[in-house]
PDB file of C-alpha atoms in Angstrom:
ATOM      1  CA  UNK A 230     -26.785  -4.922  10.626  1.00  0.00           C
ATOM      2  CA  UNK A 231     -24.872  -3.419  13.303  1.00  0.00           C
ATOM      3  CA  UNK A 232     -22.319  -0.492  12.449  1.00  0.00           C
ATOM      4  CA  UNK A 233     -19.470  -2.366  13.797  1.00  0.00           C
ATOM      5  CA  UNK A 234     -20.236  -5.307  11.543  1.00  0.00           C
ATOM      6  CA  UNK A 235     -20.495  -3.064   8.552  1.00  0.00           C
ATOM      7  CA  UNK A 236     -17.091  -1.644   9.638  1.00  0.00           C
ATOM      8  CA  UNK A 237     -15.596  -5.186   9.873  1.00  0.00           C
ATOM      9  CA  UNK A 238     -16.947  -6.354   6.433  1.00  0.00           C
ATOM     10  CA  UNK A 239     -15.704  -3.161   4.829  1.00  0.00           C
ATOM     11  CA  UNK A 240     -12.143  -3.338   6.255  1.00  0.00           C
ATOM     12  CA  UNK A 241     -12.163  -7.107   5.300  1.00  0.00           C
ATOM     13  CA  UNK A 242     -13.221  -6.297   1.721  1.00  0.00           C
ATOM     14  CA  UNK A 243     -10.420  -3.684   1.454  1.00  0.00           C
ATOM     15  CA  UNK A 244      -7.882  -6.360   2.768  1.00  0.00           C
ATOM     16  CA  UNK A 245      -9.218  -8.850   0.187  1.00  0.00           C
ATOM     17  CA  UNK A 246      -8.761  -6.389  -2.625  1.00  0.00           C
ATOM     18  CA  UNK A 247      -5.164  -5.836  -1.600  1.00  0.00           C
ATOM     19  CA  UNK A 248      -4.545  -9.210  -1.373  1.00  0.00           C
ATOM     20  CA  UNK A 249      -5.647 -10.267  -4.926  1.00  0.00           C
ATOM     21  CA  UNK A 250      -4.139  -7.038  -6.234  1.00  0.00           C
ATOM     22  CA  UNK A 251      -0.827  -8.728  -6.243  1.00  0.00           C
ATOM     23  CA  UNK A 252      -1.616 -11.226  -8.887  1.00  0.00           C
ATOM     24  CA  UNK A 253      -3.770  -8.784 -10.836  1.00  0.00           C
ATOM     25  CA  UNK A 254      -1.402  -6.168 -11.244  1.00  0.00           C
ATOM     26  CA  UNK A 255       1.352  -8.613 -11.788  1.00  0.00           C
ATOM     27  CA  UNK A 256      -0.449  -9.856 -14.741  1.00  0.00           C
ATOM     28  CA  UNK A 257      -0.188  -6.392 -16.384  1.00  0.00           C
ATOM     29  CA  UNK A 258       3.406  -5.728 -15.795  1.00  0.00           C
ATOM     30  CA  UNK A 259       5.799  -5.824 -17.467  1.00  0.00           C
ATOM     31  CA  UNK A 260       4.326  -7.549 -20.504  1.00  0.00           C
ATOM     32  CA  UNK A 261       1.698  -4.877 -21.550  1.00  0.00           C
ATOM     33  CA  UNK A 262       2.536  -2.098 -19.264  1.00  0.00           C
ATOM     34  CA  UNK A 263       5.752  -1.213 -17.695  1.00  0.00           C
ATOM     35  CA  UNK A 264       5.499  -0.542 -13.938  1.00  0.00           C
ATOM     36  CA  UNK A 265       6.290   3.200 -14.095  1.00  0.00           C
ATOM     37  CA  UNK A 266       3.780   3.731 -16.811  1.00  0.00           C
ATOM     38  CA  UNK A 267       1.225   1.785 -14.725  1.00  0.00           C
ATOM     39  CA  UNK A 268       1.702   3.980 -11.711  1.00  0.00           C
ATOM     40  CA  UNK A 269       0.964   7.089 -14.046  1.00  0.00           C
ATOM     41  CA  UNK A 270      -2.251   5.289 -14.967  1.00  0.00           C
ATOM     42  CA  UNK A 271      -3.024   4.574 -11.605  1.00  0.00           C
ATOM     43  CA  UNK A 272      -2.526   7.898 -10.012  1.00  0.00           C
ATOM     44  CA  UNK A 273      -4.032   9.787 -12.951  1.00  0.00           C
ATOM     45  CA  UNK A 274      -7.098   7.584 -12.466  1.00  0.00           C
ATOM     46  CA  UNK A 275      -7.304   8.120  -8.755  1.00  0.00           C
ATOM     47  CA  UNK A 276      -6.929  11.861  -8.986  1.00  0.00           C
ATOM     48  CA  UNK A 277      -9.750  12.382 -11.672  1.00  0.00           C
ATOM     49  CA  UNK A 278     -12.152  10.140  -9.436  1.00  0.00           C
ATOM     50  CA  UNK A 279     -11.353  12.115  -5.885  1.00  0.00           C
ATOM     51  CA  UNK A 280     -11.459  15.380  -7.722  1.00  0.00           C
ATOM     52  CA  UNK A 281     -14.762  14.492  -9.223  1.00  0.00           C
ATOM     53  CA  UNK A 282     -16.020  13.559  -5.801  1.00  0.00           C
ATOM     54  CA  UNK A 283     -14.641  16.643  -4.371  1.00  0.00           C
ATOM     55  CA  UNK A 284     -17.095  18.808  -6.683  1.00  0.00           C
ATOM     56  CA  UNK A 285     -20.020  17.051  -5.169  1.00  0.00           C
ATOM     57  CA  UNK A 286     -19.034  17.052  -1.582  1.00  0.00           C
ATOM     58  CA  UNK A 287     -18.547  19.786   0.711  1.00  0.00           C
ATOM     59  CA  UNK A 288     -15.148  19.197   2.145  1.00  0.00           C
ATOM     60  CA  UNK A 289     -13.850  22.925   3.324  1.00  0.00           C
ATOM     61  CA  UNK A 290     -10.346  24.092   2.417  1.00  0.00           C
ATOM     62  CA  UNK A 291      -6.720  23.282   3.073  1.00  0.00           C
ATOM     63  CA  UNK A 292      -4.952  25.841   5.118  1.00  0.00           C
ATOM     64  CA  UNK A 293      -2.014  27.471   3.278  1.00  0.00           C
ATOM     65  CA  UNK A 294       0.680  26.122   5.842  1.00  0.00           C
ATOM     66  CA  UNK A 295      -0.529  22.635   5.025  1.00  0.00           C
ATOM     67  CA  UNK A 296       0.148  22.408   1.462  1.00  0.00           C
ATOM     68  CA  UNK A 297       3.686  21.627   1.827  1.00  0.00           C
ATOM     69  CA  UNK A 298       3.012  18.971   4.441  1.00  0.00           C
ATOM     70  CA  UNK A 299       0.548  17.176   2.245  1.00  0.00           C
ATOM     71  CA  UNK A 300       3.159  17.425  -0.746  1.00  0.00           C
ATOM     72  CA  UNK A 301       5.858  15.768   1.589  1.00  0.00           C
ATOM     73  CA  UNK A 302       3.511  12.995   2.584  1.00  0.00           C
ATOM     74  CA  UNK A 303       2.581  12.445  -1.009  1.00  0.00           C
ATOM     75  CA  UNK A 304       6.264  12.233  -2.066  1.00  0.00           C
ATOM     76  CA  UNK A 305       6.395   9.091   0.399  1.00  0.00           C
ATOM     77  CA  UNK A 306       2.804   7.765   0.319  1.00  0.00           C
ATOM     78  CA  UNK A 307       2.223   8.080  -3.448  1.00  0.00           C
ATOM     79  CA  UNK A 308       5.362   8.650  -5.448  1.00  0.00           C
ATOM     80  CA  UNK A 309       8.157   6.613  -3.896  1.00  0.00           C
ATOM     81  CA  UNK A 310       5.675   4.095  -2.367  1.00  0.00           C
ATOM     82  CA  UNK A 311       4.080   3.140  -5.647  1.00  0.00           C
ATOM     83  CA  UNK A 312       6.891   3.513  -7.876  1.00  0.00           C
ATOM     84  CA  UNK A 313       8.872   1.129  -5.715  1.00  0.00           C
ATOM     85  CA  UNK A 314       6.150  -1.230  -5.169  1.00  0.00           C
ATOM     86  CA  UNK A 315       5.050  -1.676  -9.045  1.00  0.00           C
ATOM     87  CA  UNK A 316       8.610  -1.938 -10.084  1.00  0.00           C
ATOM     88  CA  UNK A 317       9.479  -4.546  -7.408  1.00  0.00           C
ATOM     89  CA  UNK A 318       6.275  -6.486  -8.182  1.00  0.00           C
ATOM     90  CA  UNK A 319       7.423  -6.722 -11.741  1.00  0.00           C
ATOM     91  CA  UNK A 320      10.496  -8.512 -10.575  1.00  0.00           C
ATOM     92  CA  UNK A 321       9.436 -10.690  -7.661  1.00  0.00           C
ATOM     93  CA  UNK A 322       6.690 -12.751  -6.948  1.00  0.00           C
ATOM     94  CA  UNK A 323       2.881 -12.041  -5.570  1.00  0.00           C
ATOM     95  CA  UNK A 324       3.690 -14.158  -2.406  1.00  0.00           C
ATOM     96  CA  UNK A 325       6.919 -12.501  -1.512  1.00  0.00           C
ATOM     97  CA  UNK A 326       5.695  -8.964  -2.105  1.00  0.00           C
ATOM     98  CA  UNK A 327       2.528  -9.466   0.026  1.00  0.00           C
ATOM     99  CA  UNK A 328       4.760 -10.974   2.911  1.00  0.00           C
ATOM    100  CA  UNK A 329       7.300  -7.974   2.441  1.00  0.00           C
ATOM    101  CA  UNK A 330       4.435  -5.425   3.001  1.00  0.00           C
ATOM    102  CA  UNK A 331       3.540  -6.855   6.546  1.00  0.00           C
ATOM    103  CA  UNK A 332       6.719  -5.138   7.553  1.00  0.00           C
ATOM    104  CA  UNK A 333       4.849  -1.821   7.489  1.00  0.00           C
ATOM    105  CA  UNK A 334       4.069  -1.671  11.199  1.00  0.00           C
ATOM    106  CA  UNK A 335       7.593  -2.319  12.103  1.00  0.00           C
ATOM    107  CA  UNK A 336       8.545   0.627   9.872  1.00  0.00           C
ATOM    108  CA  UNK A 337       5.898   2.870  11.357  1.00  0.00           C
ATOM    109  CA  UNK A 338       7.308   2.238  14.864  1.00  0.00           C
ATOM    110  CA  UNK A 339      10.830   2.857  13.735  1.00  0.00           C
ATOM    111  CA  UNK A 340       9.849   6.254  12.064  1.00  0.00           C
ATOM    112  CA  UNK A 341       7.727   7.235  14.955  1.00  0.00           C
ATOM    113  CA  UNK A 342      10.738   7.053  17.223  1.00  0.00           C
ATOM    114  CA  UNK A 343      12.704   8.963  15.079  1.00  0.00           C
ATOM    115  CA  UNK A 344      10.362  11.904  13.832  1.00  0.00           C
ATOM    116  CA  UNK A 345       7.916  12.294  16.948  1.00  0.00           C
ATOM    117  CA  UNK A 346      10.341  10.712  19.430  1.00  0.00           C
ATOM    118  CA  UNK A 347       7.788   7.982  20.584  1.00  0.00           C
ATOM    119  CA  UNK A 348       9.300   5.658  22.897  1.00  0.00           C
ATOM    120  CA  UNK A 349      10.102   2.072  22.061  1.00  0.00           C
ATOM    121  CA  UNK A 350       9.698  -0.716  24.498  1.00  0.00           C
ATOM    122  CA  UNK A 351      12.344  -3.386  24.714  1.00  0.00           C
ATOM    123  CA  UNK A 352       9.836  -6.231  23.509  1.00  0.00           C
ATOM    124  CA  UNK A 353       9.259  -3.777  20.409  1.00  0.00           C
ATOM    125  CA  UNK A 354      13.011  -3.497  19.779  1.00  0.00           C
ATOM    126  CA  UNK A 355      13.271  -7.150  19.734  1.00  0.00           C
ATOM    127  CA  UNK A 356      10.405  -7.455  17.209  1.00  0.00           C
ATOM    128  CA  UNK A 357      11.808  -4.915  15.039  1.00  0.00           C
ATOM    129  CA  UNK A 358      15.030  -6.951  14.774  1.00  0.00           C
ATOM    130  CA  UNK A 359      13.357 -10.181  14.193  1.00  0.00           C
ATOM    131  CA  UNK A 360      11.028  -8.805  11.634  1.00  0.00           C
ATOM    132  CA  UNK A 361      13.925  -7.168   9.828  1.00  0.00           C
ATOM    133  CA  UNK A 362      15.787 -10.381   9.843  1.00  0.00           C
ATOM    134  CA  UNK A 363      12.820 -11.881   8.320  1.00  0.00           C
ATOM    135  CA  UNK A 364      12.689  -9.214   5.657  1.00  0.00           C
ATOM    136  CA  UNK A 365      16.469  -9.523   4.938  1.00  0.00           C
ATOM    137  CA  UNK A 366      16.134 -13.404   4.414  1.00  0.00           C
ATOM    138  CA  UNK A 367      13.350 -12.825   2.077  1.00  0.00           C
ATOM    139  CA  UNK A 368      15.161 -10.365   0.137  1.00  0.00           C
ATOM    140  CA  UNK A 369      18.567 -12.385   0.007  1.00  0.00           C
ATOM    141  CA  UNK A 370      17.373 -15.834  -0.069  1.00  0.00           C
ATOM    142  CA  UNK A 371      13.792 -15.860  -1.479  1.00  0.00           C
ATOM    143  CA  UNK A 372      13.495 -17.475  -4.604  1.00  0.00           C
ATOM    144  CA  UNK A 373      10.402 -18.557  -6.671  1.00  0.00           C
ATOM    145  CA  UNK A 374       9.487 -21.024  -9.592  1.00  0.00           C
ATOM    146  CA  UNK A 375       7.448 -18.415 -11.280  1.00  0.00           C
ATOM    147  CA  UNK A 376       8.857 -17.683 -14.809  1.00  0.00           C
ATOM    148  CA  UNK A 377       7.601 -14.138 -14.341  1.00  0.00           C
ATOM    149  CA  UNK A 378       9.875 -13.198 -11.542  1.00  0.00           C
ATOM    150  CA  UNK A 379      13.134 -12.149 -13.155  1.00  0.00           C
ATOM    151  CA  UNK A 380      15.145 -10.565 -10.325  1.00  0.00           C
ATOM    152  CA  UNK A 381      13.531 -11.606  -7.114  1.00  0.00           C
ATOM    153  CA  UNK A 382      16.288 -10.043  -4.863  1.00  0.00           C
ATOM    154  CA  UNK A 383      15.987  -6.768  -6.288  1.00  0.00           C
ATOM    155  CA  UNK A 384      12.115  -7.064  -6.420  1.00  0.00           C
ATOM    156  CA  UNK A 385      11.873  -8.035  -2.763  1.00  0.00           C
ATOM    157  CA  UNK A 386      14.086  -5.052  -1.849  1.00  0.00           C
ATOM    158  CA  UNK A 387      12.037  -2.629  -3.634  1.00  0.00           C
ATOM    159  CA  UNK A 388       8.972  -3.828  -2.070  1.00  0.00           C
ATOM    160  CA  UNK A 389      10.747  -3.331   1.236  1.00  0.00           C
ATOM    161  CA  UNK A 390      11.556   0.335   0.271  1.00  0.00           C
ATOM    162  CA  UNK A 391       7.732   0.613  -0.623  1.00  0.00           C
ATOM    163  CA  UNK A 392       6.688  -0.767   2.828  1.00  0.00           C
ATOM    164  CA  UNK A 393       9.262   1.677   4.690  1.00  0.00           C
ATOM    165  CA  UNK A 394       7.821   4.578   2.390  1.00  0.00           C
ATOM    166  CA  UNK A 395       4.314   3.725   3.133  1.00  0.00           C
ATOM    167  CA  UNK A 396       5.257   3.439   7.025  1.00  0.00           C
ATOM    168  CA  UNK A 397       6.951   7.068   6.964  1.00  0.00           C
ATOM    169  CA  UNK A 398       3.826   8.360   5.082  1.00  0.00           C
ATOM    170  CA  UNK A 399       1.593   7.011   7.787  1.00  0.00           C
ATOM    171  CA  UNK A 400       3.534   9.037  10.507  1.00  0.00           C
ATOM    172  CA  UNK A 401       3.783  12.021   8.417  1.00  0.00           C
ATOM    173  CA  UNK A 402       0.095  12.193   7.565  1.00  0.00           C
ATOM    174  CA  UNK A 403      -1.602  11.275  10.755  1.00  0.00           C
ATOM    175  CA  UNK A 404      -2.421  14.720  11.833  1.00  0.00           C
ATOM    176  CA  UNK A 405      -3.477  15.898   8.259  1.00  0.00           C
ATOM    177  CA  UNK A 406      -5.716  12.828   7.934  1.00  0.00           C
ATOM    178  CA  UNK A 407      -7.398  13.623  11.298  1.00  0.00           C
ATOM    179  CA  UNK A 408      -7.556  17.364  10.687  1.00  0.00           C
ATOM    180  CA  UNK A 409      -9.403  17.325   7.169  1.00  0.00           C
ATOM    181  CA  UNK A 410     -12.191  15.607   5.417  1.00  0.00           C
ATOM    182  CA  UNK A 411     -10.911  12.553   3.683  1.00  0.00           C
ATOM    183  CA  UNK A 412     -12.097  13.417   0.261  1.00  0.00           C
ATOM    184  CA  UNK A 413     -10.456  17.069   0.729  1.00  0.00           C
ATOM    185  CA  UNK A 414      -7.097  15.439   1.827  1.00  0.00           C
ATOM    186  CA  UNK A 415      -6.929  12.647  -0.771  1.00  0.00           C
ATOM    187  CA  UNK A 416      -7.613  14.838  -3.602  1.00  0.00           C
ATOM    188  CA  UNK A 417      -4.790  17.117  -2.986  1.00  0.00           C
ATOM    189  CA  UNK A 418      -2.792  14.028  -1.848  1.00  0.00           C
ATOM    190  CA  UNK A 419      -3.094  12.378  -5.313  1.00  0.00           C
ATOM    191  CA  UNK A 420      -2.742  15.578  -7.232  1.00  0.00           C
ATOM    192  CA  UNK A 421       0.643  16.175  -5.818  1.00  0.00           C
ATOM    193  CA  UNK A 422       1.584  12.571  -6.250  1.00  0.00           C
ATOM    194  CA  UNK A 423       0.834  12.962  -9.967  1.00  0.00           C
ATOM    195  CA  UNK A 424       3.024  15.867 -10.243  1.00  0.00           C
ATOM    196  CA  UNK A 425       5.718  13.625  -8.635  1.00  0.00           C
ATOM    197  CA  UNK A 426       5.227  10.590 -10.816  1.00  0.00           C
ATOM    198  CA  UNK A 427       4.914  12.303 -14.103  1.00  0.00           C
ATOM    199  CA  UNK A 428       8.697  12.832 -14.471  1.00  0.00           C
ATOM    200  CA  UNK A 429       9.334   9.157 -13.817  1.00  0.00           C
ATOM    201  CA  UNK A 430       6.471   7.540 -15.697  1.00  0.00           C
ATOM    202  CA  UNK A 431       5.805   9.567 -18.821  1.00  0.00           C
ATOM    203  CA  UNK A 432       8.319   7.769 -20.835  1.00  0.00           C
ATOM    204  CA  UNK A 433       6.883   4.280 -20.187  1.00  0.00           C
ATOM    205  CA  UNK A 434       3.254   5.492 -20.388  1.00  0.00           C
ATOM    206  CA  UNK A 435       4.097   6.781 -23.927  1.00  0.00           C
ATOM    207  CA  UNK A 436       5.442   3.470 -24.903  1.00  0.00           C
ATOM    208  CA  UNK A 437       2.315   1.538 -24.136  1.00  0.00           C
ATOM    209  CA  UNK A 438       0.615   0.182 -27.229  1.00  0.00           C
ATOM    210  CA  UNK A 439      -2.990   0.223 -26.333  1.00  0.00           C
ATOM    211  CA  UNK A 440      -4.088  -1.767 -29.307  1.00  0.00           C
ATOM    212  CA  UNK A 441      -2.415  -4.811 -28.412  1.00  0.00           C
ATOM    213  CA  UNK A 442      -3.656  -5.066 -24.967  1.00  0.00           C
ATOM    214  CA  UNK A 443      -6.145  -7.926 -24.377  1.00  0.00           C
ATOM    215  CA  UNK A 444      -9.602  -7.030 -22.947  1.00  0.00           C
ATOM    216  CA  UNK A 445      -8.966  -8.969 -19.711  1.00  0.00           C
ATOM    217  CA  UNK A 446      -5.831  -6.851 -19.144  1.00  0.00           C
ATOM    218  CA  UNK A 447      -7.819  -3.681 -19.374  1.00  0.00           C
ATOM    219  CA  UNK A 448     -10.167  -5.066 -16.621  1.00  0.00           C
ATOM    220  CA  UNK A 449      -6.935  -5.774 -14.476  1.00  0.00           C
ATOM    221  CA  UNK A 450      -5.945  -1.951 -15.105  1.00  0.00           C
ATOM    222  CA  UNK A 451      -9.444  -0.809 -14.280  1.00  0.00           C
ATOM    223  CA  UNK A 452      -9.470  -3.056 -11.075  1.00  0.00           C
ATOM    224  CA  UNK A 453      -6.218  -1.348  -9.790  1.00  0.00           C
ATOM    225  CA  UNK A 454      -7.421   2.272 -10.347  1.00  0.00           C
ATOM    226  CA  UNK A 455     -10.931   1.743  -9.162  1.00  0.00           C
ATOM    227  CA  UNK A 456     -10.856  -0.785  -6.629  1.00  0.00           C
ATOM    228  CA  UNK A 457      -7.223  -0.940  -5.139  1.00  0.00           C
ATOM    229  CA  UNK A 458      -6.788   2.669  -5.062  1.00  0.00           C
ATOM    230  CA  UNK A 459      -9.966   4.330  -4.585  1.00  0.00           C
ATOM    231  CA  UNK A 460     -12.426   1.649  -3.028  1.00  0.00           C
ATOM    232  CA  UNK A 461      -9.990   0.221  -0.428  1.00  0.00           C
ATOM    233  CA  UNK A 462      -9.109   3.988   0.731  1.00  0.00           C
ATOM    234  CA  UNK A 463     -12.673   4.704   1.222  1.00  0.00           C
ATOM    235  CA  UNK A 464     -13.470   1.460   2.774  1.00  0.00           C
ATOM    236  CA  UNK A 465     -10.481   1.481   5.330  1.00  0.00           C
ATOM    237  CA  UNK A 466     -11.473   5.073   6.148  1.00  0.00           C
ATOM    238  CA  UNK A 467     -14.985   4.074   7.109  1.00  0.00           C
ATOM    239  CA  UNK A 468     -13.450   1.275   8.974  1.00  0.00           C
ATOM    240  CA  UNK A 469     -11.111   3.463  10.878  1.00  0.00           C
ATOM    241  CA  UNK A 470     -14.054   5.846  11.854  1.00  0.00           C
ATOM    242  CA  UNK A 471     -15.927   2.985  13.438  1.00  0.00           C
ATOM    243  CA  UNK A 472     -13.389   0.758  14.830  1.00  0.00           C
ATOM    244  CA  UNK A 473     -10.218   1.006  17.046  1.00  0.00           C
ATOM    245  CA  UNK A 474      -7.020   1.535  15.034  1.00  0.00           C
ATOM    246  CA  UNK A 475      -5.684  -1.981  16.601  1.00  0.00           C
ATOM    247  CA  UNK A 476      -8.636  -3.688  15.408  1.00  0.00           C
ATOM    248  CA  UNK A 477      -8.073  -2.574  11.889  1.00  0.00           C
ATOM    249  CA  UNK A 478      -4.250  -3.145  11.932  1.00  0.00           C
ATOM    250  CA  UNK A 479      -4.916  -6.789  12.624  1.00  0.00           C
ATOM    251  CA  UNK A 480      -6.262  -7.342   8.978  1.00  0.00           C
ATOM    252  CA  UNK A 481      -2.845  -6.633   7.683  1.00  0.00           C
ATOM    253  CA  UNK A 482      -2.076 -10.255   8.670  1.00  0.00           C
ATOM    254  CA  UNK A 483      -4.649 -11.452   6.281  1.00  0.00           C
ATOM    255  CA  UNK A 484      -3.190  -9.831   3.185  1.00  0.00           C
ATOM    256  CA  UNK A 485      -0.292 -12.450   2.816  1.00  0.00           C
ATOM    257  CA  UNK A 486      -3.077 -15.256   3.417  1.00  0.00           C
ATOM    258  CA  UNK A 487      -5.234 -14.037   0.743  1.00  0.00           C
ATOM    259  CA  UNK A 488      -2.275 -13.154  -1.789  1.00  0.00           C
ATOM    260  CA  UNK A 489      -0.780 -16.625  -1.343  1.00  0.00           C
ATOM    261  CA  UNK A 490      -4.054 -18.303  -1.758  1.00  0.00           C
ATOM    262  CA  UNK A 491      -5.081 -16.329  -4.830  1.00  0.00           C
ATOM    263  CA  UNK A 492      -1.712 -16.655  -6.357  1.00  0.00           C
ATOM    264  CA  UNK A 493      -1.754 -20.512  -5.871  1.00  0.00           C
ATOM    265  CA  UNK A 494      -5.293 -20.917  -7.127  1.00  0.00           C
ATOM    266  CA  UNK A 495      -4.494 -19.279 -10.339  1.00  0.00           C
ATOM    267  CA  UNK A 496      -0.999 -20.626 -10.513  1.00  0.00           C
ATOM    268  CA  UNK A 497       0.822 -17.391 -10.620  1.00  0.00           C
ATOM    269  CA  UNK A 498       3.259 -18.323  -7.861  1.00  0.00           C
ATOM    270  CA  UNK A 499       4.308 -21.291  -5.522  1.00  0.00           C
ATOM    271  CA  UNK A 500       5.570 -21.680  -2.061  1.00  0.00           C
ATOM    272  CA  UNK A 501       8.978 -23.120  -0.910  1.00  0.00           C
ATOM    273  CA  UNK A 502      10.693 -23.376   2.547  1.00  0.00           C
ATOM    274  CA  UNK A 503      12.461 -19.868   2.342  1.00  0.00           C
ATOM    275  CA  UNK A 504       9.107 -18.031   1.908  1.00  0.00           C
ATOM    276  CA  UNK A 505       7.698 -20.082   4.518  1.00  0.00           C
ATOM    277  CA  UNK A 506      10.333 -19.687   7.163  1.00  0.00           C
ATOM    278  CA  UNK A 507      10.852 -15.837   6.252  1.00  0.00           C
ATOM    279  CA  UNK A 508       6.984 -15.389   6.692  1.00  0.00           C
ATOM    280  CA  UNK A 509       6.817 -16.870   9.920  1.00  0.00           C
ATOM    281  CA  UNK A 510       9.869 -14.628  11.350  1.00  0.00           C
ATOM    282  CA  UNK A 511       8.395 -11.527   9.797  1.00  0.00           C
ATOM    283  CA  UNK A 512       4.730 -12.552  11.499  1.00  0.00           C
ATOM    284  CA  UNK A 513       6.646 -13.056  14.803  1.00  0.00           C
ATOM    285  CA  UNK A 514       8.457  -9.639  14.634  1.00  0.00           C
ATOM    286  CA  UNK A 515       5.357  -7.708  13.670  1.00  0.00           C
ATOM    287  CA  UNK A 516       3.369  -9.513  16.658  1.00  0.00           C
ATOM    288  CA  UNK A 517       5.922  -8.552  19.216  1.00  0.00           C
ATOM    289  CA  UNK A 518       5.586  -4.768  17.945  1.00  0.00           C
ATOM    290  CA  UNK A 519       1.932  -4.671  17.533  1.00  0.00           C
ATOM    291  CA  UNK A 520       1.083  -6.570  20.850  1.00  0.00           C
ATOM    292  CA  UNK A 521       3.166  -3.987  22.805  1.00  0.00           C
ATOM    293  CA  UNK A 522       1.388  -1.065  20.971  1.00  0.00           C
ATOM    294  CA  UNK A 523      -2.060  -2.734  22.027  1.00  0.00           C
ATOM    295  CA  UNK A 524      -0.831  -2.840  25.641  1.00  0.00           C
ATOM    296  CA  UNK A 525       0.550   0.696  25.660  1.00  0.00           C
ATOM    297  CA  UNK A 526      -2.921   1.953  24.297  1.00  0.00           C
ATOM    298  CA  UNK A 527      -5.037   0.219  26.825  1.00  0.00           C
TER     299      UNK A 527
END
């Protein structure tokens, strides 16, 4: 099998895992594990796994001046990103959350223009406004018939904060990811993240009654730690090493499709006109942003 085909399969598997993760993680929260407590489980598990891998793989060392940069990237890429996402997902529905995450490329463009002074074309500015209008519509008007969604507006807003935080992380970490071995970077990245989330998550973590958690929920927790956090990172990294970034970025459009299909299949969510219209508006905005980026890179 060709290397390109393997890379495409790896990225698709990563996208598929992200897509079904919305429903799988939603089943855990907040009934069995509260959102911040779940974050501590996820980050602690990932930190242990990546540090164990680090003992078996020669990765070099981090330069002294870069520890601070990794810590800042971890603040937005692990702490704020995950805390906002899991808290938001506990309030909103899997479909709404997956659609909101598609705004990440828009946030990357905005932060790139602010931090590294990257010029923005008129078409991209239009895309930003259209995408943000769609996101705002989903935040304020989006509703769901799911009984598990207690505060859809707050939940959608928090998932949007998560998308913005993740976009900022991508801008801050770009040079670091290229500079260091993936395992070396990610083991320190998650270690700093663990330090950041402990003050916010420890109380909810200590409240977990492990004896009352059903076996299938343990499997859900394990899926989030091993597959959503570790496997997807490694698969996407492999994809990025073999494919163009623009090719990999296209797969973000599949996340809401997979998330919606899986959520509807297991009956954890439903569609309504607001979700559909907001989704189309956001997709149009992201298309205008990423289409211009492709033309610029060419």
